[in-house]
Coordinates of C-alpha atoms and ligand atoms in Angstrom, one line a residue:
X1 CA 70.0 55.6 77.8
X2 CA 70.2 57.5 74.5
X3 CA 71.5 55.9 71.5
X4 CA 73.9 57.8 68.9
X5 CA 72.2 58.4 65.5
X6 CA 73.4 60.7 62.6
X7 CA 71.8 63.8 61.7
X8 CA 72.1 67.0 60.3
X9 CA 72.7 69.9 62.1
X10 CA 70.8 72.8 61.4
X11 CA 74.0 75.1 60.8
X12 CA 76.9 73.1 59.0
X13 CA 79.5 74.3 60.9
X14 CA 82.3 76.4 58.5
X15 CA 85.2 74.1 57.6
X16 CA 88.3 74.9 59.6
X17 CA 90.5 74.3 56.8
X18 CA 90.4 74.3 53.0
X19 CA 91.7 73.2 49.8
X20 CA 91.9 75.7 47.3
X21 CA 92.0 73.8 43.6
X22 CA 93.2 76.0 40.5
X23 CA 91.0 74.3 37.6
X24 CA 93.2 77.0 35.2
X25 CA 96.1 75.3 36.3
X26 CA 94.9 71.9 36.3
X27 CA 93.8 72.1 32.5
X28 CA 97.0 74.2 31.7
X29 CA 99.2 70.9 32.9
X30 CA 97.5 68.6 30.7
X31 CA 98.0 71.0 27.6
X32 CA 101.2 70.8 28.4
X33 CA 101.4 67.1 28.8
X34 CA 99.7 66.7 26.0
X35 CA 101.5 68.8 23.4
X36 CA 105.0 67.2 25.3
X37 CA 102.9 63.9 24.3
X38 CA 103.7 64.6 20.7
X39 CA 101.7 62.9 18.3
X40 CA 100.4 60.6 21.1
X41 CA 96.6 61.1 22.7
X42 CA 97.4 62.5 25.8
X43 CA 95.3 60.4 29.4
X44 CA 94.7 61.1 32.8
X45 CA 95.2 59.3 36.0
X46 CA 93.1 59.8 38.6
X47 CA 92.9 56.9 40.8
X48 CA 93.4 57.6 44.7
X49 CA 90.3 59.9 44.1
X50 CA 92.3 62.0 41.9
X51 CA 95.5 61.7 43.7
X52 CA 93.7 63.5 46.7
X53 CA 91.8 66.3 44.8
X54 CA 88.8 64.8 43.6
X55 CA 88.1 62.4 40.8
X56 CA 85.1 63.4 39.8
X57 CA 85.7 67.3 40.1
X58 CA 89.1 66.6 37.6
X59 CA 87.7 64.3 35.4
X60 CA 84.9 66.9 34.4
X61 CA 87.2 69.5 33.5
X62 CA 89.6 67.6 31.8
X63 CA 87.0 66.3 29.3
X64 CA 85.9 69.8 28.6
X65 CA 89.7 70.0 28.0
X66 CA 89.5 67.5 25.9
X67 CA 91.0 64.4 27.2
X68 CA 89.4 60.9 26.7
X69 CA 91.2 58.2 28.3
X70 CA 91.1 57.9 31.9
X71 CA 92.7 55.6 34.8
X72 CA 91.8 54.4 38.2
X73 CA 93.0 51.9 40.2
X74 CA 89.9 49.9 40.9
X75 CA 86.2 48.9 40.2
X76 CA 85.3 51.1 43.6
X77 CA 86.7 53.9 41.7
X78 CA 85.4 53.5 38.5
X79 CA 81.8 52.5 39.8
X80 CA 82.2 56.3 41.8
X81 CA 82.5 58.2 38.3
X82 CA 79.5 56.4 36.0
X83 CA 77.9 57.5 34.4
X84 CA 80.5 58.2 31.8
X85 CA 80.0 61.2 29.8
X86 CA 80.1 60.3 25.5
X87 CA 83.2 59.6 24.3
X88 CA 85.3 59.0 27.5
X89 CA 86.8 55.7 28.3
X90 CA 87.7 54.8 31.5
X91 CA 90.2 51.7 32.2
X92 CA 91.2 49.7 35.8
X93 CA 94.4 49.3 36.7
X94 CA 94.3 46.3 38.6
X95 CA 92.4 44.2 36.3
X96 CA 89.3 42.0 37.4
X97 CA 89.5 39.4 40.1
X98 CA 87.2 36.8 40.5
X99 CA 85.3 38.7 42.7
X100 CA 84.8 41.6 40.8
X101 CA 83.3 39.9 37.8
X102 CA 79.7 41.0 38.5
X103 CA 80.4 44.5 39.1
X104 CA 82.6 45.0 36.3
X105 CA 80.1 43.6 33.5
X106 CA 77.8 46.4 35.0
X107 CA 80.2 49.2 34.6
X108 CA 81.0 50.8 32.1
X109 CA 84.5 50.5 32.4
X110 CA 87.6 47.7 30.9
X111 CA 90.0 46.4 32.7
X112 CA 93.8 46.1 32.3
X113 CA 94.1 42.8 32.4
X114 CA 97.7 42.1 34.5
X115 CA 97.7 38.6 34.7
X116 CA 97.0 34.9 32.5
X117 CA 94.6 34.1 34.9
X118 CA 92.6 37.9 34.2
X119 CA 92.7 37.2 30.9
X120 CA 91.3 34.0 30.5
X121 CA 88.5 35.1 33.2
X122 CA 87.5 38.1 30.8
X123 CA 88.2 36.1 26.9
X124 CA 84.9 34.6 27.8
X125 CA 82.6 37.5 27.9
X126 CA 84.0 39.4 24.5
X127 CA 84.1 42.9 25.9
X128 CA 87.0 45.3 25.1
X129 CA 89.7 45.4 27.8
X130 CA 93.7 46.6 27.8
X131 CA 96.8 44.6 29.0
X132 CA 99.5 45.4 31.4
X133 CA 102.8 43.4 29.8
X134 CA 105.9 43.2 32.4
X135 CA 108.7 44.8 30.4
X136 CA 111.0 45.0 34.0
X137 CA 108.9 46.6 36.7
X138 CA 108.3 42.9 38.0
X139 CA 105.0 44.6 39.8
X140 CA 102.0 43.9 37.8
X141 CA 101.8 42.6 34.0
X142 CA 101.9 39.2 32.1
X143 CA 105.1 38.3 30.4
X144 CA 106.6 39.7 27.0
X145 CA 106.9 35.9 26.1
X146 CA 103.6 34.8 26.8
X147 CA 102.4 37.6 24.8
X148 CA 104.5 36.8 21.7
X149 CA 103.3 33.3 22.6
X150 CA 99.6 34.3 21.8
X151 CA 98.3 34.4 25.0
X152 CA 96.6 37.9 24.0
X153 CA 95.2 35.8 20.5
X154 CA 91.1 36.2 20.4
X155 CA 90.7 39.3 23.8
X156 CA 88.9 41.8 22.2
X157 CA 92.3 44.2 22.9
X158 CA 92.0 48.1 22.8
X159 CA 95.3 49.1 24.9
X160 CA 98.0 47.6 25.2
X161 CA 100.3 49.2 28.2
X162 CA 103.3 48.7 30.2
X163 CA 104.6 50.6 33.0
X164 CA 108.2 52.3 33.3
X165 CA 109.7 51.7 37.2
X166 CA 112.2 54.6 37.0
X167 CA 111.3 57.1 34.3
X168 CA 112.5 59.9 36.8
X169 CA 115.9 58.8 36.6
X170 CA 118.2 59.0 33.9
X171 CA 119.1 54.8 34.3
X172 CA 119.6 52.2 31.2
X173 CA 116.3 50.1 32.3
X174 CA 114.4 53.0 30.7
X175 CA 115.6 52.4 27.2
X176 CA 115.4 48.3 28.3
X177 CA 111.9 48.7 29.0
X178 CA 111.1 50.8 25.9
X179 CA 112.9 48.5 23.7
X180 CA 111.0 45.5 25.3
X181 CA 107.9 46.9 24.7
X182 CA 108.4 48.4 21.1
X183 CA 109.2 44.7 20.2
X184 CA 105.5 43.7 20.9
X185 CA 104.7 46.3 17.8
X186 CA 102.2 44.7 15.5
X187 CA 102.2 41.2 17.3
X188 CA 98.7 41.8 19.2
X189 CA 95.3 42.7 18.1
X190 CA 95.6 46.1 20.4
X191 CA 94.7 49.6 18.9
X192 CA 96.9 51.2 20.3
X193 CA 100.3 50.8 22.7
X194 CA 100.9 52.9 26.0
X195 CA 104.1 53.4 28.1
X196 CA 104.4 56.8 29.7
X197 CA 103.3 58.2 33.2
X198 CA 104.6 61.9 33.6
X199 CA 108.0 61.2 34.0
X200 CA 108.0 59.0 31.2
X201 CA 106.3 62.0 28.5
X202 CA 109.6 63.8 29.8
X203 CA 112.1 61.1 28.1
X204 CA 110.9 62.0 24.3
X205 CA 109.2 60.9 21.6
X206 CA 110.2 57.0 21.5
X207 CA 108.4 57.1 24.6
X208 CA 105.3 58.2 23.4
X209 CA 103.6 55.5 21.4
X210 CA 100.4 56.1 20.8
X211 CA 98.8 56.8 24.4
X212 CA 100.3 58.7 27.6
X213 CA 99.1 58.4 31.0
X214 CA 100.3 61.5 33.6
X215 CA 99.0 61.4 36.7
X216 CA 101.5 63.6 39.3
X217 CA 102.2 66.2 36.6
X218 CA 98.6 67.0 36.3
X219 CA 98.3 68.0 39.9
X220 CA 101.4 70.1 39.8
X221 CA 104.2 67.4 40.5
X222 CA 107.3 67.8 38.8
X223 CA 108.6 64.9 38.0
X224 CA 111.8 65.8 36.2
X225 CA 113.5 68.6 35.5
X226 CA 112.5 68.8 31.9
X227 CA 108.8 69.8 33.2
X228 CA 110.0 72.4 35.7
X229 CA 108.5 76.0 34.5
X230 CA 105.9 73.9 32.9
X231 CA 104.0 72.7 35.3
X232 CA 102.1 74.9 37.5
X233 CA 100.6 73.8 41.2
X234 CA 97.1 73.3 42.1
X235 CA 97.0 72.4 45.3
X236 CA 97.0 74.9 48.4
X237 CA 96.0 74.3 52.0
X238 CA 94.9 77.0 53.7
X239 CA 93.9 76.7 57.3
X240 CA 92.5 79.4 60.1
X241 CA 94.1 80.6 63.2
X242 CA 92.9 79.3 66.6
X243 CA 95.5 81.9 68.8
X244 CA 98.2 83.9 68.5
X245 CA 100.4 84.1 71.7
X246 CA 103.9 85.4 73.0
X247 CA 106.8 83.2 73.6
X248 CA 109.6 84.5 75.8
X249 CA 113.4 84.0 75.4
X250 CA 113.6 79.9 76.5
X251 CA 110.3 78.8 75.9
X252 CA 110.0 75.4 74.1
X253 CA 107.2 74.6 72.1
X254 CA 105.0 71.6 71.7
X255 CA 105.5 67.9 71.9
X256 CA 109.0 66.5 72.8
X257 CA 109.8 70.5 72.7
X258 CA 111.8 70.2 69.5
X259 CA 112.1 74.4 69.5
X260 CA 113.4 76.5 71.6
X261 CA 112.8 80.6 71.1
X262 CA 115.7 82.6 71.2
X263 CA 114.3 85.7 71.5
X264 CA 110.6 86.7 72.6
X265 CA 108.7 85.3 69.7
X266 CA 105.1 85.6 68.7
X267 CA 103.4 82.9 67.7
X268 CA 100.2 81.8 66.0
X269 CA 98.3 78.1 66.4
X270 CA 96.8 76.7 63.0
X271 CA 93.8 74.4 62.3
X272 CA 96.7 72.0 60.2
X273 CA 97.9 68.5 61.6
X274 CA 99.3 65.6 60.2
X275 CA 95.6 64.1 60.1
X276 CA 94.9 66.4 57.5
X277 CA 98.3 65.5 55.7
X278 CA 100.7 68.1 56.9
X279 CA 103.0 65.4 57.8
X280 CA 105.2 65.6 61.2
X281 CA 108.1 66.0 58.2
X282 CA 107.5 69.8 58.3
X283 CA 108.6 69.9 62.0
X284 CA 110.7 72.7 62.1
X285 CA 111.0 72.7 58.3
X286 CA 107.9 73.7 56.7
X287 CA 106.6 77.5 55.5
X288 CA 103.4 79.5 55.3
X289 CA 102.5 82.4 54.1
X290 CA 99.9 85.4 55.0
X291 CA 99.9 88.5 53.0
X292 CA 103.4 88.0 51.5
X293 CA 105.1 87.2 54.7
X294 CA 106.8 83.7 55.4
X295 CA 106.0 82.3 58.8
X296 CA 107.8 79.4 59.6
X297 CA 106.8 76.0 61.3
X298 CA 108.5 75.9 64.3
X299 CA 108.4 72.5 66.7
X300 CA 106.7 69.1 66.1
X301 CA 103.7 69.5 63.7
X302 CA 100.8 67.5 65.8
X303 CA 97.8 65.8 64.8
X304 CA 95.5 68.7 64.4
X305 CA 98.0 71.6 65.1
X306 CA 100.6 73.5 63.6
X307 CA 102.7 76.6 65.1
X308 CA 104.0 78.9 63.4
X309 CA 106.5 82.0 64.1
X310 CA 104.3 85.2 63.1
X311 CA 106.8 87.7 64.4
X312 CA 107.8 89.5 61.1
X313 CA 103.2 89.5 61.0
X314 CA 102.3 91.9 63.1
X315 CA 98.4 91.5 61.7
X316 CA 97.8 88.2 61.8
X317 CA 95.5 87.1 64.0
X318 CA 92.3 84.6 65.4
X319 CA 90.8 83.7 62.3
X320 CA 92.7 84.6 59.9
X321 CA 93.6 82.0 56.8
X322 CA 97.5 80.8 56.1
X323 CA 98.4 79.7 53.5
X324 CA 100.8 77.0 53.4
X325 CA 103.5 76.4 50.5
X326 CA 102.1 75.0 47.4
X327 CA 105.1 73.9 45.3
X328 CA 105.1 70.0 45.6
X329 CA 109.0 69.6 45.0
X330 CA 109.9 72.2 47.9
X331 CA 107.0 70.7 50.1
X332 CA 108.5 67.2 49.4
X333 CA 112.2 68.5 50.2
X334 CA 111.2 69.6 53.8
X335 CA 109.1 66.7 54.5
X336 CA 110.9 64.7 53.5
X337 CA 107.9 63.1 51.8
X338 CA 107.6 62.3 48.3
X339 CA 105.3 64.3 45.8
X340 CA 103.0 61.7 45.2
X341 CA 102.7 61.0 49.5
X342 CA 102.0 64.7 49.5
X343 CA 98.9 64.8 47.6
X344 CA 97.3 61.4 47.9
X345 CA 97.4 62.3 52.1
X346 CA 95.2 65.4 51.9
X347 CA 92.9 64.8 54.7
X348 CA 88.7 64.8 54.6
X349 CA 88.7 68.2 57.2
X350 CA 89.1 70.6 54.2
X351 CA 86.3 72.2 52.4
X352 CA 87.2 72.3 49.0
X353 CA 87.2 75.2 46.8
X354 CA 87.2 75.1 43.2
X355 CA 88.5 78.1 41.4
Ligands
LIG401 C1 99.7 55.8 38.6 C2 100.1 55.2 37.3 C3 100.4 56.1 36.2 C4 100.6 57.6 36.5 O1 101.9 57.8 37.0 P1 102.4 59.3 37.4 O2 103.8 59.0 37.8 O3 101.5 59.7 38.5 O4 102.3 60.1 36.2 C5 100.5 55.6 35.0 N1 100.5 54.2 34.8 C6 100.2 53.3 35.8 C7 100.2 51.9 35.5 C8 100.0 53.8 37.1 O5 99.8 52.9 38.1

């Protein structure tokens, strides 16, 4: 009997799929964000590994950009990106539970403390942190009157932050929450104040404070109209052809059959599934493109498969690499998805390609 044990292989098979990242653009959206920033330092988020692209490969070139403050979600995440080069700080979202104590005095990260029971877990050990304060998100954060109370008094306090819950809408809870937290002005030891994700740099300067913190818009989401022309996509799938085939007059295609040709129709099969985040939401909705020519997804998008009408290509072919639409808010209008969805799901299949 043979047991299974990892190794090697002595010719890394080529990736069937990739992910090609536009560094230009990348940098280019956080200019942006941070002259729309104003006179506030402008911050990147990039928990979820980079919201799918790579933490460590978007941190690097946003601090040759220039940026400094940096988000992640946990302790996992920050651990993956020490060491820190000079000068960068790097804050946890989710604060520090009890069992993340011992890690997190060996990191050299803070946490944003979110709740009274954080913050009297971290007073203790004097070492810098921000706060989350609840100003109507009712998710995370410890209340605007416990703060005014002085339950912040003696925390060694660099940020503090609160989070908007609908800056992509135009609704009166984003003045509320603005208001709220502009009240706490001056009535903590913190630095410096922080409100706006990407959508929330898009509402204007009384949003700005002194700190922003994009996340989607630095990957090429658009998160409200006022950043449209501005932000430019980085993300592109790109995946090989396995066959191209003929479909005659009648023929369905793939599971549950959910397209019919009606007319002979050529077809090619694409290493692209919903495993690798193309989700079953581009069924019969999504587009790629070789060579300037659309090729539309037509039937049910499977796990590891995708096909795609090629009859206006006469050269493609076996092998050949298809691009598949890279604008995030026409992506997330066939899928159905949202923009955020989109780009956290990328799959591990890709090799990634830095440009
Ligand atoms: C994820 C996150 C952000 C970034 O939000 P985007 O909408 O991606 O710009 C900012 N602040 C907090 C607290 C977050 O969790």
């Amino acid at each position: 009997m043979s047991t299974l044990s990892p190794e090697t292989p002595a010719i890394i098979p080529p990736a069937p799929s990739r992910l090609r990242l536009d560094g230009d653009a990348l940098v280019s959206n956080w200019h942006w964000l941070d002259q729309a920033s104003g006179s506030a330092a402008c911050g990147a988020c990039v928990k979820a590994n980079g919201y799918g692209l790579g933490a460590f490969e978007v941190m690097s070139r946003l601090v040759r950009a220039g940026c400094r403050d940096f988000y992640v979600a946990t302790w996992t995440e920050a651990a993956a990106l020490m060491p820190l080069p000079d000068g960068v700080r790097l804050s946890v979202f989710h604060g520090v539970g009890e069992a993340d104590m011992a890690a997190a005095l060996s990191i050299n990260a803070r946490p944003v403390l979110c709740t009274p029971e954080q913050v009297m877990r971290w007073r203790s050990t004097g070492r810098d942190c921000d706060v989350m304060v609840d100003t109507g998100m009712n998710r995370l954060g410890v209340l605007v009157a416990d703060v005014a109370a002085g339950l912040l008094d003696g925390l060694e306090l660099d940020t503090l932050a609160s989070h908007l819950a609908s800056a992509d809408e135009d609704v009166p809870l984003n003045d509320v929450q603005r208001a709220a937290f502009a009240g706490l002005a001056g009535r903590t030891a913190a630095t410096r104040m922080s409100l706006a994700n990407s959508a929330g740099i898009c509402l204007g300067a009384g949003y700005h404070f002194d700190l922003t913190r994009p996340g989607l818009a630095l990957y090429g989401g658009v998160p409200r109209a006022e950043a449209e022309g501005h932000i430019r996509p980085v993300v592109q799938r790109e995946a090989r052809v396995i066959q191209r085939r003929t479909l005659r007059e009648g023929d369905t295609i793939g599971y549950n059959s959910l397209w019919t040709a009606e007319r002979d129709t050529q077809v090619a099969i694409v290493n692209l599934g919903y495993a690798d985040g193309y989700f079953r939401g581009f069924t019969n909705s999504g587009m790629a493109w070789f060579d300037g020519a659309a090729l539309p997804v037509i039937g049910r998008v499977s796990m590891d498969l995708t096909a795609l009408d090629v009859t206006d290509a006469a050269d493609v072919g076996e092998g050949d690499w298809i691009a598949f639409d890279d604008d995030l808010p026409l992506a997330s209008a066939q899928s159905g998805m949202s923009q955020y969805e989109l780009l956290t799901s990328i799959g591990h299949r890709f090799e990634r390609v830095w440009s």
